[in-house]
Coordinates of N, CA and C and ligand atoms in Angstrom, one line a residue:
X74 N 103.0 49.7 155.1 CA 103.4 49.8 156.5 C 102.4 50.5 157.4
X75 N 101.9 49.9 158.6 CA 100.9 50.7 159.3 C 101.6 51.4 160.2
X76 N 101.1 52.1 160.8 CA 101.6 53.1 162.1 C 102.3 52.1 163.0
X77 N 103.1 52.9 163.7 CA 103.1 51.9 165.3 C 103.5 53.3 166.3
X78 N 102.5 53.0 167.1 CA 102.1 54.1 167.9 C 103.3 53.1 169.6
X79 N 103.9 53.8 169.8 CA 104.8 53.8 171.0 C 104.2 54.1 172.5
X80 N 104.1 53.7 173.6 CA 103.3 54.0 174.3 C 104.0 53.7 175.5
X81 N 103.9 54.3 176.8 CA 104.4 54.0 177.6 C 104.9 55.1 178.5
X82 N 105.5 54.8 180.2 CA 105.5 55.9 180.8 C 106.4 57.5 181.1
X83 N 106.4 58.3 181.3 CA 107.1 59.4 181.0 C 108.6 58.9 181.2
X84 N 109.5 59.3 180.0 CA 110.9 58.8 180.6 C 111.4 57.8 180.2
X85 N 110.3 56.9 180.2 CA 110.6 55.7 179.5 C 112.2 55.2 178.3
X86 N 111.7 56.3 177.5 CA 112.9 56.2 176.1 C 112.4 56.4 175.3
X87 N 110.7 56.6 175.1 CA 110.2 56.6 173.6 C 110.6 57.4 172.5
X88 N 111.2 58.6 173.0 CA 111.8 59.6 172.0 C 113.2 59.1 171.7
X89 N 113.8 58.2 172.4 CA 115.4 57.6 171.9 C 115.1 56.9 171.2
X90 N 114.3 56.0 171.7 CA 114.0 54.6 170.9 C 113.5 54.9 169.6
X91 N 112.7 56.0 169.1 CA 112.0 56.4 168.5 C 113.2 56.8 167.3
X92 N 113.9 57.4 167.6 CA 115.1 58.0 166.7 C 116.0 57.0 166.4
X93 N 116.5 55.7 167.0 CA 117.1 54.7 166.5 C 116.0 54.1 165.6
X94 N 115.3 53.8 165.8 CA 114.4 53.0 164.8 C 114.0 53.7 163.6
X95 N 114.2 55.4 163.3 CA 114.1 55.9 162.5 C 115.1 55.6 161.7
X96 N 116.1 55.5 162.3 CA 117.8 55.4 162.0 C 118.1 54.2 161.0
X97 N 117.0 53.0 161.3 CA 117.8 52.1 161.0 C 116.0 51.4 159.5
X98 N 115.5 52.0 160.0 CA 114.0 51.7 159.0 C 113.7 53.0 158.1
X99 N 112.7 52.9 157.0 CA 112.0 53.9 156.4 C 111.3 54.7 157.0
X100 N 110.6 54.7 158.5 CA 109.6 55.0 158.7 C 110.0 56.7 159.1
X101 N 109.0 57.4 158.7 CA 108.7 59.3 159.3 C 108.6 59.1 160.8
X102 N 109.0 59.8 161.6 CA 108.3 59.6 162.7 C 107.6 61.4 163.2
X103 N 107.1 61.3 164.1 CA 106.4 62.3 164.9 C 106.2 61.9 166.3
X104 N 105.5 63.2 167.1 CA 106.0 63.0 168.7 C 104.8 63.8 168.8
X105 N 103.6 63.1 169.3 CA 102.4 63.8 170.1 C 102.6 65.0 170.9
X106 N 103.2 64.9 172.0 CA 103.8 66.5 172.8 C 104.3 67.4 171.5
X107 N 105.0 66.9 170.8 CA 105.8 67.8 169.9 C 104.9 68.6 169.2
X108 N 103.9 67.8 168.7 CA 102.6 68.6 167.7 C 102.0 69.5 168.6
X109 N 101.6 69.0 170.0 CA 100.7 70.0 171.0 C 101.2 71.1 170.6
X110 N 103.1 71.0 171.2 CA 103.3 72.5 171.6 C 103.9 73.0 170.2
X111 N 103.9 72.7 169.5 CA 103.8 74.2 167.8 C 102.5 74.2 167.5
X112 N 101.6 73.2 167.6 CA 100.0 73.9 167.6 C 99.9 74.6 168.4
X113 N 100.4 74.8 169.7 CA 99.9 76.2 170.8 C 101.0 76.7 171.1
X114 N 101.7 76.7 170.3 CA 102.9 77.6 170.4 C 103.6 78.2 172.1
X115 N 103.2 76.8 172.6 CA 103.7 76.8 174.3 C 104.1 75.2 174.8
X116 N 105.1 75.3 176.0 CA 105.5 74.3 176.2 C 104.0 73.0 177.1
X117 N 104.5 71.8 177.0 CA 103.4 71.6 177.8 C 103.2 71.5 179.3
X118 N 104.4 71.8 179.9 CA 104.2 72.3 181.2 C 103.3 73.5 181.3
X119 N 103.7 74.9 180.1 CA 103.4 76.0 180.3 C 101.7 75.4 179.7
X120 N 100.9 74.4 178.9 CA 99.6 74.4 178.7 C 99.2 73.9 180.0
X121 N 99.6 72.8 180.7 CA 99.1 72.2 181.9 C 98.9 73.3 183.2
X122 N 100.1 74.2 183.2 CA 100.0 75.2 184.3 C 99.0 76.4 183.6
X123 N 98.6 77.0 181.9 CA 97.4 78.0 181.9 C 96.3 77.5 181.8
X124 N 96.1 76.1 181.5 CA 95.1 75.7 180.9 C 94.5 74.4 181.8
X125 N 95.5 73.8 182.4 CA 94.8 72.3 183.0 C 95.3 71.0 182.6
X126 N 95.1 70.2 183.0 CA 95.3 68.6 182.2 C 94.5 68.8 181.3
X127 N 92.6 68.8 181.9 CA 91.7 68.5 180.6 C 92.0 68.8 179.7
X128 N 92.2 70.4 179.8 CA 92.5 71.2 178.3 C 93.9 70.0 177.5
X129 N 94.7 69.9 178.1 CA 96.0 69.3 177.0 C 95.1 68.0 176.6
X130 N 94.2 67.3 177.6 CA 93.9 65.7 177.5 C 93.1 66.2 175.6
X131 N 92.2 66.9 175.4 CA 91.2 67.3 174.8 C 92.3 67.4 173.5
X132 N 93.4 68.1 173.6 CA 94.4 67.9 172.3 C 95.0 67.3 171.8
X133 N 94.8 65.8 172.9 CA 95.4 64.9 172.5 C 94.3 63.8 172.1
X134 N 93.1 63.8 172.1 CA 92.0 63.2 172.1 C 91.8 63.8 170.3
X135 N 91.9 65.1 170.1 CA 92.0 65.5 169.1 C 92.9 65.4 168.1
X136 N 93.9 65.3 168.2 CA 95.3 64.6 167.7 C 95.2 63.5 167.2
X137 N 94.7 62.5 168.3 CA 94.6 61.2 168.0 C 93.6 60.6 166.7
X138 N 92.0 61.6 166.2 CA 91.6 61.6 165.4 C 92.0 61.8 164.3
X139 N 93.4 62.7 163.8 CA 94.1 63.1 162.8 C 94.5 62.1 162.5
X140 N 95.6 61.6 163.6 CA 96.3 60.3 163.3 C 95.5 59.2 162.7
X141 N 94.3 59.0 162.9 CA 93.6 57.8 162.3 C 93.4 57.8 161.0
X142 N 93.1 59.3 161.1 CA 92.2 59.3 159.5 C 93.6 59.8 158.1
X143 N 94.5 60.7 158.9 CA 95.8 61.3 158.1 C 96.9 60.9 158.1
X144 N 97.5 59.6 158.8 CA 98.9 59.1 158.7 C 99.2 58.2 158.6
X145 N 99.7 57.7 157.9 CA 100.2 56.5 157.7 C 102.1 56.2 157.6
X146 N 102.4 55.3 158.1 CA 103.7 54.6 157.5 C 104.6 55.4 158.5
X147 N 104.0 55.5 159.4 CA 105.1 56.6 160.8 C 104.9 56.1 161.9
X148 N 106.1 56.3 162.6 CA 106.3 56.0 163.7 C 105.3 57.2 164.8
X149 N 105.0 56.9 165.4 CA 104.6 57.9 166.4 C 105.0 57.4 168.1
X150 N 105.7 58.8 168.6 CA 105.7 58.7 169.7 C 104.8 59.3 170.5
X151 N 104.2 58.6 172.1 CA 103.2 59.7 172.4 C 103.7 60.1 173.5
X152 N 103.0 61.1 174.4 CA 103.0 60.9 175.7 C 102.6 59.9 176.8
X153 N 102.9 60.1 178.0 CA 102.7 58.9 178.8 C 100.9 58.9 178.7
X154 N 100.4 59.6 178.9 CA 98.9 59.7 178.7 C 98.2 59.7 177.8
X155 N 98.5 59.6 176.4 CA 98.3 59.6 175.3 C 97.2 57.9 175.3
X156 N 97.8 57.0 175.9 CA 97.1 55.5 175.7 C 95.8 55.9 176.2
X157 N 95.1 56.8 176.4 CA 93.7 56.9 177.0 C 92.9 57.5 175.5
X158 N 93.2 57.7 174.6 CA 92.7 58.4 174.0 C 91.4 57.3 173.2
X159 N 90.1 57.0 172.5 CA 89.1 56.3 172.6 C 89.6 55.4 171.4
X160 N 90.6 55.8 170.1 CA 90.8 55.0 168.9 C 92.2 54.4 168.8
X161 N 93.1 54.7 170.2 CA 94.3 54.4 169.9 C 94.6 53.1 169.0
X162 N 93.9 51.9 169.5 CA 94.2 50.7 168.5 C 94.0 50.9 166.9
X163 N 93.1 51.9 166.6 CA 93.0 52.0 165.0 C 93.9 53.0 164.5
X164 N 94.8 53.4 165.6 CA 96.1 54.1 164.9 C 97.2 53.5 164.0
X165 N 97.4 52.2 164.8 CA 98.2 51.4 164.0 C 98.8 50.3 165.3
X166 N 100.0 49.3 165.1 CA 100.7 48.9 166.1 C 101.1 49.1 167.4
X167 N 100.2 48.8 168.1 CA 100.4 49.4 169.6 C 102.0 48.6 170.4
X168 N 102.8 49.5 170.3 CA 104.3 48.9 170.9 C 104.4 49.5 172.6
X169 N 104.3 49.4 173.4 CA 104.7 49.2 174.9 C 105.9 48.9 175.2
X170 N 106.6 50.2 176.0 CA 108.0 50.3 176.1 C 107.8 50.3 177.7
X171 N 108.3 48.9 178.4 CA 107.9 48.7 179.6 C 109.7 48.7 180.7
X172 N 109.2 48.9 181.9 CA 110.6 49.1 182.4 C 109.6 49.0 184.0
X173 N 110.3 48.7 184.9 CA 109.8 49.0 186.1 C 110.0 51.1 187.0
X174 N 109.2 51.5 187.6 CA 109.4 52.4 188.2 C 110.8 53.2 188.6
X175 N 111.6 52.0 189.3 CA 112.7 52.8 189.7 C 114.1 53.1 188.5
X176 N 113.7 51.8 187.6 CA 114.5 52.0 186.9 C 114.4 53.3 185.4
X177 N 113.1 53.4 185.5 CA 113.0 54.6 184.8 C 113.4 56.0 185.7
X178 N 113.2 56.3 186.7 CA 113.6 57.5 187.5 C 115.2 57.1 187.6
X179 N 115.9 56.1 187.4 CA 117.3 56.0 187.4 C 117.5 56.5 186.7
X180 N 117.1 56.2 185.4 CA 117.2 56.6 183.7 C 117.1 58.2 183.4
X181 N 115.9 58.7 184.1 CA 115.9 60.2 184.4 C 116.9 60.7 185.0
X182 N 117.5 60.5 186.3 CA 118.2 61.0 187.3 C 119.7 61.2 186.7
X183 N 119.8 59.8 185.9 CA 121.5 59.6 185.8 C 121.5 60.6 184.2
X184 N 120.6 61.1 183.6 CA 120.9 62.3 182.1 C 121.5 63.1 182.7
X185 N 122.7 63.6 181.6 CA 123.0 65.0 182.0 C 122.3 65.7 181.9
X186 N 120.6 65.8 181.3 CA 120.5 66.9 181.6 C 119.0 66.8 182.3
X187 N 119.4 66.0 183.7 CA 118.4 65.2 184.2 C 117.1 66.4 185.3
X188 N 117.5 67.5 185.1 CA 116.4 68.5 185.9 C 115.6 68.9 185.0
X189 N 116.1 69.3 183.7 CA 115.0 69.3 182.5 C 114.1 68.7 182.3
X190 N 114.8 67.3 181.9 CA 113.8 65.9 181.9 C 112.6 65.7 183.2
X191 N 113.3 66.3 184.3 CA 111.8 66.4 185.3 C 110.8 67.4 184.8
X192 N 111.7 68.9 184.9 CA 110.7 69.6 185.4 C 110.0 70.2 184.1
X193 N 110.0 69.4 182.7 CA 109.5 69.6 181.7 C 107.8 68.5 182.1
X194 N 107.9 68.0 182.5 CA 107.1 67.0 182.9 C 106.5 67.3 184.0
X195 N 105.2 68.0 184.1 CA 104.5 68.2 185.1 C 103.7 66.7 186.5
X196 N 103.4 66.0 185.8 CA 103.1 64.9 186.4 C 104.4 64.0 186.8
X197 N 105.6 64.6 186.7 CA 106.3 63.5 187.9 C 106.9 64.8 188.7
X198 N 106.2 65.4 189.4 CA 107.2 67.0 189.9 C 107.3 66.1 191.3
X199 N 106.1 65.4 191.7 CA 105.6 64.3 192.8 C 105.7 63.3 193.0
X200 N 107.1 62.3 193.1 CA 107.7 60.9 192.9 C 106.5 60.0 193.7
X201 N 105.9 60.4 194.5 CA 104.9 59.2 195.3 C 103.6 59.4 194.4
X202 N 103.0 60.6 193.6 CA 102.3 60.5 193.2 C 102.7 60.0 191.6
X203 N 103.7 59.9 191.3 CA 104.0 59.7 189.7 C 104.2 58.0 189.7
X204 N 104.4 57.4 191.2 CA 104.4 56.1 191.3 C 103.5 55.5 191.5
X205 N 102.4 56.3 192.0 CA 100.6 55.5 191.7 C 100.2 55.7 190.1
X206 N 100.5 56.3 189.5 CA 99.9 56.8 188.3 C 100.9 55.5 187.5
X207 N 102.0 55.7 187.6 CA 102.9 54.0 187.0 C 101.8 53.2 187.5
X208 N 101.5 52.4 188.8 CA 101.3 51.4 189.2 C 99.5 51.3 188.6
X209 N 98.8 52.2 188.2 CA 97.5 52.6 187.4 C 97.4 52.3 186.3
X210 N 98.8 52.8 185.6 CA 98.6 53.1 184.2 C 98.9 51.4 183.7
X211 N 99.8 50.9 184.2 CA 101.0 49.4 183.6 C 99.8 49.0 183.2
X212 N 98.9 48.4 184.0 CA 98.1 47.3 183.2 C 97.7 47.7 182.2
X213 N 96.7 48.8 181.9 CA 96.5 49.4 181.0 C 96.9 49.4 179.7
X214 N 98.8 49.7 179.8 CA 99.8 49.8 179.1 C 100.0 48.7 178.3
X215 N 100.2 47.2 179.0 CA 99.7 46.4 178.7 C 98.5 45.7 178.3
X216 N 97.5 45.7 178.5 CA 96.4 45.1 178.1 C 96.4 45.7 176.3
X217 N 96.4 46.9 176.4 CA 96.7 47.7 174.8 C 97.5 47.0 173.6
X218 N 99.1 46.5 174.5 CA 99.9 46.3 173.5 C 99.5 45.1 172.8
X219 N 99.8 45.4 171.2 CA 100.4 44.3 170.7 C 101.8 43.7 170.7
X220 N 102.7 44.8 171.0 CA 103.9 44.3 171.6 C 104.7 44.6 172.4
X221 N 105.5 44.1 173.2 CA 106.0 44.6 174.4 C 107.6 44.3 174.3
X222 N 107.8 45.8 174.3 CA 109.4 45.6 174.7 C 110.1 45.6 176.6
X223 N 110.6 45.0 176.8 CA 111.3 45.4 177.8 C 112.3 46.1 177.9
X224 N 112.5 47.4 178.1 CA 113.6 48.2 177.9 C 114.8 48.3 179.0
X225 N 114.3 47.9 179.7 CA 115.6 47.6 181.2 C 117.1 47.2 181.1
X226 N 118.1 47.8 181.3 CA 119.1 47.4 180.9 C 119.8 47.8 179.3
X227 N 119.1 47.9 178.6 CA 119.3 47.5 176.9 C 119.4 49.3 176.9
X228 N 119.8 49.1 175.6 CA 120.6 50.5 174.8 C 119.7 51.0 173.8
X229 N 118.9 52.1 173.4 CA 117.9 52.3 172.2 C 118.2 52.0 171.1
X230 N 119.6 51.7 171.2 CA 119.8 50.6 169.7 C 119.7 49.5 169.6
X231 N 119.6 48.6 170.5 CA 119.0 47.3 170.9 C 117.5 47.1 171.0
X232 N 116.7 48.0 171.7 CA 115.7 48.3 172.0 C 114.8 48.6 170.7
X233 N 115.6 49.6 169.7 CA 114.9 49.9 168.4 C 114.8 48.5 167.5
X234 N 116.2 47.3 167.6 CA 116.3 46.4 166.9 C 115.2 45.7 167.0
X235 N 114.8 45.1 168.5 CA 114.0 44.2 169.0 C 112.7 44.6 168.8
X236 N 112.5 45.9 168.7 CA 111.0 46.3 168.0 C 110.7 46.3 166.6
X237 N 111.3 46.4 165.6 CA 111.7 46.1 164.5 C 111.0 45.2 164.1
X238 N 111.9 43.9 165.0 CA 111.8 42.1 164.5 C 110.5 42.1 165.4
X239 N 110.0 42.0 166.0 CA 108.7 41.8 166.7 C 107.3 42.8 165.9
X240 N 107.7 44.0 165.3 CA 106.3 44.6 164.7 C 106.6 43.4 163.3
X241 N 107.4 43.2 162.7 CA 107.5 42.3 161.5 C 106.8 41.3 161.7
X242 N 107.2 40.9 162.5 CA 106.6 39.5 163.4 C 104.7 39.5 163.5
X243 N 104.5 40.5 164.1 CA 103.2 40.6 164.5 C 102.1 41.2 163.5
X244 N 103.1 41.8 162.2 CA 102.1 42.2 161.2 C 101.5 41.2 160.3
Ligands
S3P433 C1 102.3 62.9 180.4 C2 103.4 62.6 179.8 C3 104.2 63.6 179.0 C4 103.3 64.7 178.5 C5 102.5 65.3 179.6 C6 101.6 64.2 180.3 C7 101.5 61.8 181.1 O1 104.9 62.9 177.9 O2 102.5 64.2 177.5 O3 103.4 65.8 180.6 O4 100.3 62.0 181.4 O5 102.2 60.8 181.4 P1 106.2 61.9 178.1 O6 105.6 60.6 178.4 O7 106.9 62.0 176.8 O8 107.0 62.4 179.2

């Protein structure tokens, strides 16, 4: 089984989707932010506000080398910034969890515990700026994938199904 690295923008679902697909497959999974912050034993708002973007970008640049050489047969979730890193494709299956702008800030807004979900997330504190960085990133997002879900509408148990049958598909 190769990796399949999850990719896409903050909010998206990749941590839901990620846990239904654990649910229903063999696969281990892990969460890029998650490794940051017990490697620096701080949130990554609190690395972004002592340290900078660069500094977290550089952890995740470094991360990303682990993953190539140390993991296999796992799911990985990353962060929305994570797709910049120089070897992501030799991570494993690049999956693209795609949605339009407003409907992911719906997605955020309508959680109970939908102020967290912001203000854990330094890069959307600024909705007109987090909507150029969407409108930046998509292509990107795509050009990368090997496969693309559309998550709009659908439930991370549908969402986990449809990724499933399509990495099968594409391996
Ligand atoms: C970021 C997304 C965040 C986190 C950091 C930067 C980004 O992860 O890595 O705040 O650049 O899009 P999520 O996509 O899980 O919110």
């Amino acid at each position: 089984m190769k990796n399949i690295v999850l990719i896409g923008f903050m909010g998206v679902g990749k941590g839901s989707i990620a846990r239904e697909v654990v649910k229903k497959s063999k696969y281990i999974s892990l969460d890029t932010d998650d490794l940051i912050e017990s490697m620096e034993n701080r949130s990554v708002r609190k690395i972004f506000e002592e340290e900078g973007e660069e500094y977290f970008r550089e952890l995740e640049a470094n991360i990303s080398i682990w993953l190539q050489k140390s993991v296999q047969n796992t799911l990985i979730s990353t962060g929305g910034g994570f797709y910049k890193v120089k070897n992501l494709k030799k991570i494993g299956t690049i999956v693209f969890l795609d949605s339009p702008f407003e409907e992911i800030l719906k997605r955020i807004q309508e959680h109970p515990n939908a102020e967290k979900k912001l203000s854990k997330r330094p890069l959307l504190c600024d909705l007109d700026k987090a909507k150029e960085l969407y409108e930046l990133r998509r292509p990107s997002y795509l050009a990368l994938a090997d496969v693309v879900i559309d998550v709009t509408n659908k439930s991370a148990q549908e969402c986990a199904k449809e990724l499933l049958t399509k990495v099968k598909k594409h391996a």
